[in-house]
Amino acid sequence: EHVALGAAVDTRAELQDVLAPTLIVSTTSDALTGPSLSRELADGIPHADLVEVDAGHLIGDEAPGAWLAAIQRFLSGKKATA
């Protein structure tokens, strides 16, 4: 059901309207939402930060420390890195 919705709704044209500071956390081995989709998202949002974490779709289980570090760096105003 969610996959069908994702295929039917395309909001890429509206990404340029996002004005809030934005962090995109991508995982390198996610078979559902791969890194290329995260890069496309980050490229569409002005000034978005993109961080790639070596994990699959379950980043909270696979790389919680790297995920938390990326979020903390972003919230502290520092350039996000993995």
mmCIF file of C-alpha atoms in Angstrom:
data_model
loop_
_atom_site.group_PDB
_atom_site.id
_atom_site.type_symbol
_atom_site.label_atom_id
_atom_site.label_comp_id
_atom_site.label_asym_id
_atom_site.label_seq_id
_atom_site.Cartn_x
_atom_site.Cartn_y
_atom_site.Cartn_z
ATOM 1 C CA GLU A 1 0.000 0.000 0.000
ATOM 2 C CA HIS A 2 2.785 2.458 0.913
ATOM 3 C CA VAL A 3 4.814 1.475 -2.135
ATOM 4 C CA ALA A 4 1.834 2.158 -4.386
ATOM 5 C CA LEU A 5 1.307 5.549 -2.772
ATOM 6 C CA GLY A 6 4.975 6.426 -3.238
ATOM 7 C CA ALA A 7 4.778 5.535 -6.900
ATOM 8 C CA ALA A 8 1.612 7.598 -7.392
ATOM 9 C CA VAL A 9 2.652 10.798 -5.600
ATOM 10 C CA ASP A 10 5.491 12.905 -6.997
ATOM 11 C CA THR A 11 6.360 15.998 -4.949
ATOM 12 C CA ARG A 12 9.799 16.669 -6.440
ATOM 13 C CA ALA A 13 8.655 19.962 -7.965
ATOM 14 C CA GLU A 14 7.763 21.262 -4.502
ATOM 15 C CA LEU A 15 11.136 20.440 -2.930
ATOM 16 C CA GLN A 16 12.510 23.839 -3.966
ATOM 17 C CA ASP A 17 9.897 25.431 -1.695
ATOM 18 C CA VAL A 18 11.285 23.841 1.475
ATOM 19 C CA LEU A 19 12.807 26.704 3.447
ATOM 20 C CA ALA A 20 13.521 24.949 6.745
ATOM 21 C CA PRO A 21 16.998 23.645 7.511
ATOM 22 C CA THR A 22 16.931 20.059 6.309
ATOM 23 C CA LEU A 23 19.029 16.996 7.023
ATOM 24 C CA ILE A 24 18.781 13.984 4.747
ATOM 25 C CA VAL A 25 20.265 10.846 6.296
ATOM 26 C CA SER A 26 20.865 8.240 3.629
ATOM 27 C CA THR A 27 21.950 4.666 4.162
ATOM 28 C CA THR A 28 24.383 3.037 1.784
ATOM 29 C CA SER A 29 22.739 -0.397 1.669
ATOM 30 C CA ASP A 30 19.022 0.392 1.751
ATOM 31 C CA ALA A 31 17.227 -1.707 -0.842
ATOM 32 C CA LEU A 32 13.934 0.190 -0.376
ATOM 33 C CA THR A 33 15.099 3.803 -0.546
ATOM 34 C CA GLY A 34 18.610 3.725 -1.918
ATOM 35 C CA PRO A 35 21.229 6.461 -1.779
ATOM 36 C CA SER A 36 20.313 7.787 -5.222
ATOM 37 C CA LEU A 37 16.835 8.744 -3.984
ATOM 38 C CA SER A 38 18.324 10.505 -0.972
ATOM 39 C CA ARG A 39 20.730 12.419 -3.221
ATOM 40 C CA GLU A 40 17.827 13.456 -5.447
ATOM 41 C CA LEU A 41 15.921 14.667 -2.389
ATOM 42 C CA ALA A 42 18.906 16.615 -1.068
ATOM 43 C CA ASP A 43 19.601 18.125 -4.479
ATOM 44 C CA GLY A 44 16.014 19.358 -4.677
ATOM 45 C CA ILE A 45 15.941 21.071 -1.276
ATOM 46 C CA PRO A 46 17.930 24.328 -1.124
ATOM 47 C CA HIS A 47 20.873 24.087 1.276
ATOM 48 C CA ALA A 48 19.947 20.597 2.489
ATOM 49 C CA ASP A 49 22.658 18.599 4.224
ATOM 50 C CA LEU A 50 23.133 15.004 3.085
ATOM 51 C CA VAL A 51 24.853 12.399 5.240
ATOM 52 C CA GLU A 52 25.427 8.816 4.147
ATOM 53 C CA VAL A 53 25.619 6.197 6.886
ATOM 54 C CA ASP A 54 26.912 2.690 6.290
ATOM 55 C CA ALA A 55 23.701 0.796 7.069
ATOM 56 C CA GLY A 56 20.589 -0.687 5.513
ATOM 57 C CA HIS A 57 16.948 0.314 5.901
ATOM 58 C CA LEU A 58 16.982 -0.281 9.671
ATOM 59 C CA ILE A 59 19.485 2.447 10.526
ATOM 60 C CA GLY A 60 18.261 2.656 14.125
ATOM 61 C CA ASP A 61 19.299 -0.947 14.696
ATOM 62 C CA GLU A 62 22.284 -1.126 12.363
ATOM 63 C CA ALA A 63 24.085 2.173 13.030
ATOM 64 C CA PRO A 64 22.399 4.061 15.872
ATOM 65 C CA GLY A 65 25.575 5.885 16.888
ATOM 66 C CA ALA A 66 26.296 7.260 13.427
ATOM 67 C CA TRP A 67 22.652 8.222 12.980
ATOM 68 C CA LEU A 68 22.523 10.041 16.297
ATOM 69 C CA ALA A 69 25.853 11.781 15.625
ATOM 70 C CA ALA A 70 24.589 13.085 12.262
ATOM 71 C CA ILE A 71 21.434 14.447 13.857
ATOM 72 C CA GLN A 72 23.304 16.016 16.776
ATOM 73 C CA ARG A 73 25.806 17.691 14.433
ATOM 74 C CA PHE A 74 22.984 19.058 12.320
ATOM 75 C CA LEU A 75 21.065 20.381 15.311
ATOM 76 C CA SER A 76 24.213 21.992 16.709
ATOM 77 C CA GLY A 77 24.615 23.937 13.472
ATOM 78 C CA LYS A 78 27.768 22.147 12.381
ATOM 79 C CA LYS A 79 28.169 20.637 8.947
ATOM 80 C CA ALA A 80 26.729 17.120 9.138
ATOM 81 C CA THR A 81 29.115 14.260 8.414
ATOM 82 C CA ALA A 82 28.848 10.508 8.804
#
